[in-house]
Coordinates of C-alpha atoms in Angstrom, one line a residue:
X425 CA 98.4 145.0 71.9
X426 CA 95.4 147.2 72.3
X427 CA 93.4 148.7 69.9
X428 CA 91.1 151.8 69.3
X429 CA 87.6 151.0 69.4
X430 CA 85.8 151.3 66.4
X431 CA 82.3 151.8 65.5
X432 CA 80.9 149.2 62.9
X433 CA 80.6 151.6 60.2
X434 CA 83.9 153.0 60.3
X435 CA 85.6 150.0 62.1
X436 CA 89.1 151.8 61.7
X437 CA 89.3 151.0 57.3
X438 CA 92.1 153.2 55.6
X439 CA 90.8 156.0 53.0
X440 CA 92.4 154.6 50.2
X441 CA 92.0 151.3 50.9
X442 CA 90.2 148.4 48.4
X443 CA 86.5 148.3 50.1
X444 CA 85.3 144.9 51.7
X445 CA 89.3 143.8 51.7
X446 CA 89.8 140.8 53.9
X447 CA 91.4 142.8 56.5
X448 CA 88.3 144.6 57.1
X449 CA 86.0 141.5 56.4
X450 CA 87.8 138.7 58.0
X451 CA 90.9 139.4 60.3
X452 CA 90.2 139.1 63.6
X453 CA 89.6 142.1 65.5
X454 CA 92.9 142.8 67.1
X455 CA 95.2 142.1 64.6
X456 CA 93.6 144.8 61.8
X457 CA 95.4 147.8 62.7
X458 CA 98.6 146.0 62.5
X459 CA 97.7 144.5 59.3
X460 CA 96.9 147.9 57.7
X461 CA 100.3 149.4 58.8
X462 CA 101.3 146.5 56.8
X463 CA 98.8 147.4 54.2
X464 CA 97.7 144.0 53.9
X465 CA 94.3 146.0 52.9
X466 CA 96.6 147.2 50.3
X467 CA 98.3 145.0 48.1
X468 CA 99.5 146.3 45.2
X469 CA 102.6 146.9 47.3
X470 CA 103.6 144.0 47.8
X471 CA 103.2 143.0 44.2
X472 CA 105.3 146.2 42.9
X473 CA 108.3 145.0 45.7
X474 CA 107.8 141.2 44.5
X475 CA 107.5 141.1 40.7
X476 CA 111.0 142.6 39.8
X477 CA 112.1 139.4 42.4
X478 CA 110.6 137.6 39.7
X479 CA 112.2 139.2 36.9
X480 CA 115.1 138.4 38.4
X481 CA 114.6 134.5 39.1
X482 CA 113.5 134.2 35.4
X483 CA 116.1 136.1 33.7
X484 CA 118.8 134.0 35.4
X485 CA 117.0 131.0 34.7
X486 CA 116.9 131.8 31.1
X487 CA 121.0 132.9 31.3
X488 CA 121.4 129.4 32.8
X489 CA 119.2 127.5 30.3
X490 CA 116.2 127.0 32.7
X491 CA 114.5 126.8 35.8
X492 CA 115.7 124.3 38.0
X493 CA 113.5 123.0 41.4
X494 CA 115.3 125.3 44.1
X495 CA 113.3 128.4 41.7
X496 CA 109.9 127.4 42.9
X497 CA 111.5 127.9 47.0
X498 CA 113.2 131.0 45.7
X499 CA 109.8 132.5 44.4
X500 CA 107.8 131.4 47.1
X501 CA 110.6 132.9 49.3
X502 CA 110.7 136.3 47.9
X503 CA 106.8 136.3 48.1
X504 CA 106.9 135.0 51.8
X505 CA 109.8 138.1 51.9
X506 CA 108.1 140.9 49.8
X507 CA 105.1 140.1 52.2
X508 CA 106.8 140.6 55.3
X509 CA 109.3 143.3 54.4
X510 CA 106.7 145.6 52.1
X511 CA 105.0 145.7 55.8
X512 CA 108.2 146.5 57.4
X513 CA 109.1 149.0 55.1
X514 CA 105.5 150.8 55.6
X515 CA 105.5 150.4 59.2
X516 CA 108.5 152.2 59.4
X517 CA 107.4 155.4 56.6
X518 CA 103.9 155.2 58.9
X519 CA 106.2 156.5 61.9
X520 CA 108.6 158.6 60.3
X521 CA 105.5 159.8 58.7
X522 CA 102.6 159.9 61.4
X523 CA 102.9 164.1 61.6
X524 CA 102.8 164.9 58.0
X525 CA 100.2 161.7 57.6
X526 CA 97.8 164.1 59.9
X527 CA 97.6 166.7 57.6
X528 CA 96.8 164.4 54.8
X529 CA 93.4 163.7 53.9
X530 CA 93.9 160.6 51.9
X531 CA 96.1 159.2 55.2
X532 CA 95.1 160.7 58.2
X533 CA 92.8 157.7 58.7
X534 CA 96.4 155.2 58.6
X535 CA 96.6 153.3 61.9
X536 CA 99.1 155.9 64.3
X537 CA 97.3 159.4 63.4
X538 CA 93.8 158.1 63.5
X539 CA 95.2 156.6 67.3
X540 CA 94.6 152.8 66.6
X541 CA 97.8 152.4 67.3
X542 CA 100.8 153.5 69.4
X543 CA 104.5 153.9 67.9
X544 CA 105.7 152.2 70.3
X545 CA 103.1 149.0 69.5
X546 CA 104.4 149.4 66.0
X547 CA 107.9 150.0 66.6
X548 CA 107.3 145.9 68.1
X549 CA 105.1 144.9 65.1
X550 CA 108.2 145.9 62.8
X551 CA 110.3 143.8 64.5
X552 CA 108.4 140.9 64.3
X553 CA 107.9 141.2 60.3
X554 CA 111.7 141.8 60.1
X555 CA 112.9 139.0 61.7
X556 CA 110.2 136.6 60.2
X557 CA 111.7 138.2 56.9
X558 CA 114.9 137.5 58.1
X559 CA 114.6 134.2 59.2
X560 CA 113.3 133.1 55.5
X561 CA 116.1 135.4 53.7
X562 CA 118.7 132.9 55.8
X563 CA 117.4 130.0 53.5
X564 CA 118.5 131.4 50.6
X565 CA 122.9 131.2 49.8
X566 CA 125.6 134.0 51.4
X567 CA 125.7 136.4 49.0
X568 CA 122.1 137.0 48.5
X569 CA 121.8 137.2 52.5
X570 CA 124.7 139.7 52.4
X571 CA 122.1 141.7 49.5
X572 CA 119.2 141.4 51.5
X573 CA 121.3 142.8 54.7
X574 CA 122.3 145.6 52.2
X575 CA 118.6 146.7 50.9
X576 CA 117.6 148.0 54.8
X577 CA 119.8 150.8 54.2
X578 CA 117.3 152.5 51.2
X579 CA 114.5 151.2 53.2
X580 CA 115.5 153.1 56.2
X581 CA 116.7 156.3 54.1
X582 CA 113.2 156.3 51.5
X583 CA 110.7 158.0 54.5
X584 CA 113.3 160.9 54.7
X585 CA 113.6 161.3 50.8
X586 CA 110.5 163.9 50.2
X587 CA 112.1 166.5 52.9
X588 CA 115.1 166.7 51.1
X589 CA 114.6 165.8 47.7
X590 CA 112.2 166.3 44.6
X591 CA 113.0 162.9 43.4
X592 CA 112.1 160.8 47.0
X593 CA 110.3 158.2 43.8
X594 CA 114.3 157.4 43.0
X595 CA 114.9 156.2 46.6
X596 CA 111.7 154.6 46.4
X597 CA 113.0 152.7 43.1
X598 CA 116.0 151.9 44.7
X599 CA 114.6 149.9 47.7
X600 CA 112.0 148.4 45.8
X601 CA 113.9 147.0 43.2
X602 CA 116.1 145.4 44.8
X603 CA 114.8 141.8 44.6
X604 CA 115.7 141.8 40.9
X605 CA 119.6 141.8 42.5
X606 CA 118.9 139.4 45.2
X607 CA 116.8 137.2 43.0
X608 CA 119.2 136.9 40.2
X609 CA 122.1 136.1 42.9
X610 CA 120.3 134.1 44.7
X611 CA 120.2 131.6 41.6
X612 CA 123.6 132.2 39.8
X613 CA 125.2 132.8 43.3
X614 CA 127.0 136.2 41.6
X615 CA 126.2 139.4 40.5
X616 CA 126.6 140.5 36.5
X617 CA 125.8 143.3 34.6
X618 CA 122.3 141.3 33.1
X619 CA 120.5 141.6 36.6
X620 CA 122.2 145.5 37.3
X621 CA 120.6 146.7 34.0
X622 CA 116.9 144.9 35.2
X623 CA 116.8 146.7 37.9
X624 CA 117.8 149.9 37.0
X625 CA 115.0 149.3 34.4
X626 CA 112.6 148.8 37.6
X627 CA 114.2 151.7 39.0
X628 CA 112.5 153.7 35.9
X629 CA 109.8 151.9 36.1
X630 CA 108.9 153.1 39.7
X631 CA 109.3 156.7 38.7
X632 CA 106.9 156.0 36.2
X633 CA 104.0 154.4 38.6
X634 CA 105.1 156.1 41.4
X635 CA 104.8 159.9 40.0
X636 CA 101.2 158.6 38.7
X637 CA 100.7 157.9 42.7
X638 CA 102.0 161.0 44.0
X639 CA 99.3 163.3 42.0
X640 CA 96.9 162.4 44.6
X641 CA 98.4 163.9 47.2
X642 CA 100.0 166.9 45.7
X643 CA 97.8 169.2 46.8
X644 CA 98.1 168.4 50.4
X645 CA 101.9 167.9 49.9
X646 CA 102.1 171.5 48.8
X647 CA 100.7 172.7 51.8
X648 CA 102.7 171.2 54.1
X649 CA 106.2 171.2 51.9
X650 CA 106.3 167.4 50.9
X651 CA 108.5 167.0 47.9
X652 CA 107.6 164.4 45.1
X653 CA 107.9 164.1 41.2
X654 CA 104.4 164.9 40.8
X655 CA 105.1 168.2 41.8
X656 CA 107.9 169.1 40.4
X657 CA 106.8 168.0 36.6
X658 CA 103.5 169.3 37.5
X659 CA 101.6 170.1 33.8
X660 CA 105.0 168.4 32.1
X661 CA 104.4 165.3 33.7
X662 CA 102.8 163.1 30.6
X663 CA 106.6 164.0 28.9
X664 CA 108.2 162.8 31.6
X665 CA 106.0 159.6 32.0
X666 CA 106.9 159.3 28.4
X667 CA 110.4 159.1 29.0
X668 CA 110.5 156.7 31.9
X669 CA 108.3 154.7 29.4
X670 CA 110.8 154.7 26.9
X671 CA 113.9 154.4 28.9
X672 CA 112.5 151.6 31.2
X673 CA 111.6 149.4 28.0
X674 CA 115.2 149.9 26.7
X675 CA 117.1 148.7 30.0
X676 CA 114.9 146.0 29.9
X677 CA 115.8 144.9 26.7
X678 CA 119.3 145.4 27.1
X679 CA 119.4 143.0 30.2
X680 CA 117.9 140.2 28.5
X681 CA 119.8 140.6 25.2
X682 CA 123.0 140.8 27.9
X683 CA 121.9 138.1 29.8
X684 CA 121.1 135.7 27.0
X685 CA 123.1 136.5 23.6
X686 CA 125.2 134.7 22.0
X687 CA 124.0 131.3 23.3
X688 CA 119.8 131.4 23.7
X689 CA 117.9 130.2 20.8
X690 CA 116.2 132.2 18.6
X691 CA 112.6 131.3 20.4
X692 CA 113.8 132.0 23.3
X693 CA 115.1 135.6 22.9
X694 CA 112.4 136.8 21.2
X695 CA 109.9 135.9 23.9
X696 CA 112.1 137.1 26.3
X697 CA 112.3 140.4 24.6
X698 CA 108.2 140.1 24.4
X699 CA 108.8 141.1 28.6
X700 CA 109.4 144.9 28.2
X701 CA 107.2 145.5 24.8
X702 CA 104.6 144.1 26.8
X703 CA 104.8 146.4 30.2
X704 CA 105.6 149.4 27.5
X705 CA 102.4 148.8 26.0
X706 CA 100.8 148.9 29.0
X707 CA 102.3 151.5 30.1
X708 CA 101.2 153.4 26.9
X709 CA 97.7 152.8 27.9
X710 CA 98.4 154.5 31.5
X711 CA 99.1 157.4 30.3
X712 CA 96.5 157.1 27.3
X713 CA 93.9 157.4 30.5
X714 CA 96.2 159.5 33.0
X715 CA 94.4 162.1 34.3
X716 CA 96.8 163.9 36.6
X717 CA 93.7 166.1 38.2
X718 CA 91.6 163.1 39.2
X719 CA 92.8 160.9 42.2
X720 CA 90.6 158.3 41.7
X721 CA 92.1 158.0 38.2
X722 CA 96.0 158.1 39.2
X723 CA 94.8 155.2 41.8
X724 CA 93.5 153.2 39.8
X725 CA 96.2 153.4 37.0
X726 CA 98.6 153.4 39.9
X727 CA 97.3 150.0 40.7
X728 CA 96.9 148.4 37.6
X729 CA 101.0 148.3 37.4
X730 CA 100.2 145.2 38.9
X731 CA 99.3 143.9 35.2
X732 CA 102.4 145.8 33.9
X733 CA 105.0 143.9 36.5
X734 CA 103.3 140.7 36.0
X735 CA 103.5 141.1 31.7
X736 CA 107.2 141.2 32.3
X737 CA 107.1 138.4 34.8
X738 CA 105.2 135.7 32.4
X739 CA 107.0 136.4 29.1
X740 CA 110.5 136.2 30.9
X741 CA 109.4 132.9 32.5
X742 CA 108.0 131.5 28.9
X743 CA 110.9 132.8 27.8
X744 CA 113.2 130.4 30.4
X745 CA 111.0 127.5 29.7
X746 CA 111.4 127.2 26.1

C-alpha cells in the first residue's frame, strides 16, 4: 500500500492529533497513514469504546460474587477488540466522511482528504481490523458473538447520523456502549436488566463528552449543514450537560443497586455505588472549566473523559473484589 510523500516537518500528522504520538515518532513509514485512520495517534477513542466493556465485566463480577480467571482474557479481549474495532469504526466514518472532512479545518489533514490514502486502500485496511476483531470476538461464548455481530449495525448507521439528525451523539452512544452488553454477557452468559441500565447510563454519558467534542467543529459544521448537539443546544448547552450529568449518574446507580441488592454486602455496595459519584464529580469539574467558545478547551475536557470512564471502572472492580 502506497503512501503520500511527506516532508519531515509535516510528515502527514493529523490537526488534532497528541504531538510527538508514537505514530508520528516510531511507526514505520508506511504503516502511519493507516494507523491514523485508526487514530492510533488518537487514543482516547479507544478508551471511551473500551471502559464501559469494563464496567460491564466488573458489574457482573460483582452480581456473581467475584472475578473469576476467564475476566482477565475477557478484559484483555475487549481491549485487543476496542483497539481493532474503534479503528474500524473510524476507518469507515473517514470514508463516508472524506467530502465533508475537506471542508473541515480541524480534519482536512485526516489520511483520505489530505490524499495519503486511497478509499479503496482503506476500504482493505478495514477489513483487515474487522476480521482480526472478529477472530478474537469468536473466543468469547455464543451469545456475546451473536452481540458483537449485532453492534456493526450502529457502527455502520453512526457516519450517516449528522445528515439526518440533531442528535447523531445518540447513535454514537449507541455503538459505543455497547461493550457494557457484550461484556456483561460475555460473563453471566445472559442478558438482564443490571447491564441494559449501564449502558443506557454510557449512552448519557456519551452525549455528555461527545457534545463537549462537537463545539470544535460547529462552526465549520454550520457551514456545510453538519448536524450535532452542539449546535442545536448552542448557548443552552451547560443545562443540558447538566442533565446528562445528572441522569447518567442515576442509571448508573440504579444498575448496580439492580445488579447487586438484596445479596452484596454492605462494603461492597457502597463502593460500588462510589463508581457513578465519582465520574459525576468529574464530570462536574468539566463543565466547571467548559468553555464552549474555545476548542482547545472542549479538547482537552473532551479527553480527559478518559479519567471519568476509568473512576467508574476502578470503584466497580474494588467493588467486585471485596
Amino acid at each position: 500500500m502506497s503512501t503520500k510523500s511527506e516532508t519531515p516537518e509535516v510528515a502527514g500528522t493529523v490537526a488534532d492529533a497528541y504531538r510527538g504520538n508514537w505514530v508520528d515518532r516510531i511507526a514505520p513509514p508506511f504503516s502511519r497513514p493507516y494507523l491514523r485512520l485508526s487514530r492510533a495517534d488518537r487514543p482516547i477513542g479507544t478508551w471511551l469504546l473500551l471502559l464501559p466493556c469494563w464496567w460491564g465485566i466488573a458489574l457482573a463480577a460483582a452480581h456473581t460474587g467475584g472475578f473469576v480467571w476467564r475476566d482477565l482474557w475477557l478484559a484483555l479481549g475487549c481491549a485487543l477488540g476496542a483497539f481493532l474495532m474503534r479503528g474500524a469504526g473510524c476507518t469507515w466514518n473517514d470514508i463516508t466522511d472524506r467530502k465533508i472532512d475537506a471542508g473541515v479545518a480541524r480534519t482536512r489533514s485526516r489520511p483520505i482528504p489530505s490524499g495519503q490514502v486511497s478509499v479503496r486502500q482503506a476500504l482493505v485496511w478495514l477489513i483487515i481490523q474487522a476480521l482480526i476483531s472478529f477472530a478474537i470476538l469468536l473466543t468469547f461464548n455464543t451469545p456475546a458473538i451473536l452481540l458483537g455481530i449485532v453492534s456493526l449495525a450502529p457502527v455502520a448507521i453512526y457516519p450517516f447520523a449528522k445528515r439526518f439528525t440533531w442528535w447523531p451523539q445518540v447513535f454514537l452512544g449507541i455503538a459505543f456502549n455497547w461493550g457494557a452488553l457484550l461484556a456483561w454477557v460475555a460473563h453471566t452468559g445472559s442478558l438482564s436488566w443490571p447491564p441494559v441500565i449501564l449502558y443506557l447510563s454510557g449512552l448519557i454519558w456519551t452525549l455528555f463528552y461527545d457534545t463537549i467534542y462537537a463545539h470544535q467543529d460547529k462552526e465549520d459544521d454550520a457551514l456545510i449543514g453538519v448536524k450535532s448537539t452542539a449546535r442545536l443546544f448552542g448557548n443552552d448547552s451547560a443545562k443540558w450537560l447538566g442533565g446528562f450529568l445528572i441522569a447518567s449518574v442515576a442509571m448508573m446507580s440504579i444498575a448496580v443497586l439492580m445488579a447487586l441488592l438484596p445479596d452484596a454486602s454492605p462494603l461492597r455496595l457502597t463502593l460500588s455505588l462510589c463508581a457513578p459519584w465519582a465520574m459525576g464529580w468529574h464530570m462536574l469539574w468539566q463543565m466547571r472549566k467548559l468553555d464552549i467558545d474555545n476548542p482547545d478547551i472542549c479538547l482537552d475536557l473532551f479527553r480527559s473523559n478518559r479519567d471519568t470512564g476509568l473512576l467508574g471502572a476502578l470503584f466497580l472492580a474494588i467493588g467486585a473484589i471485596v
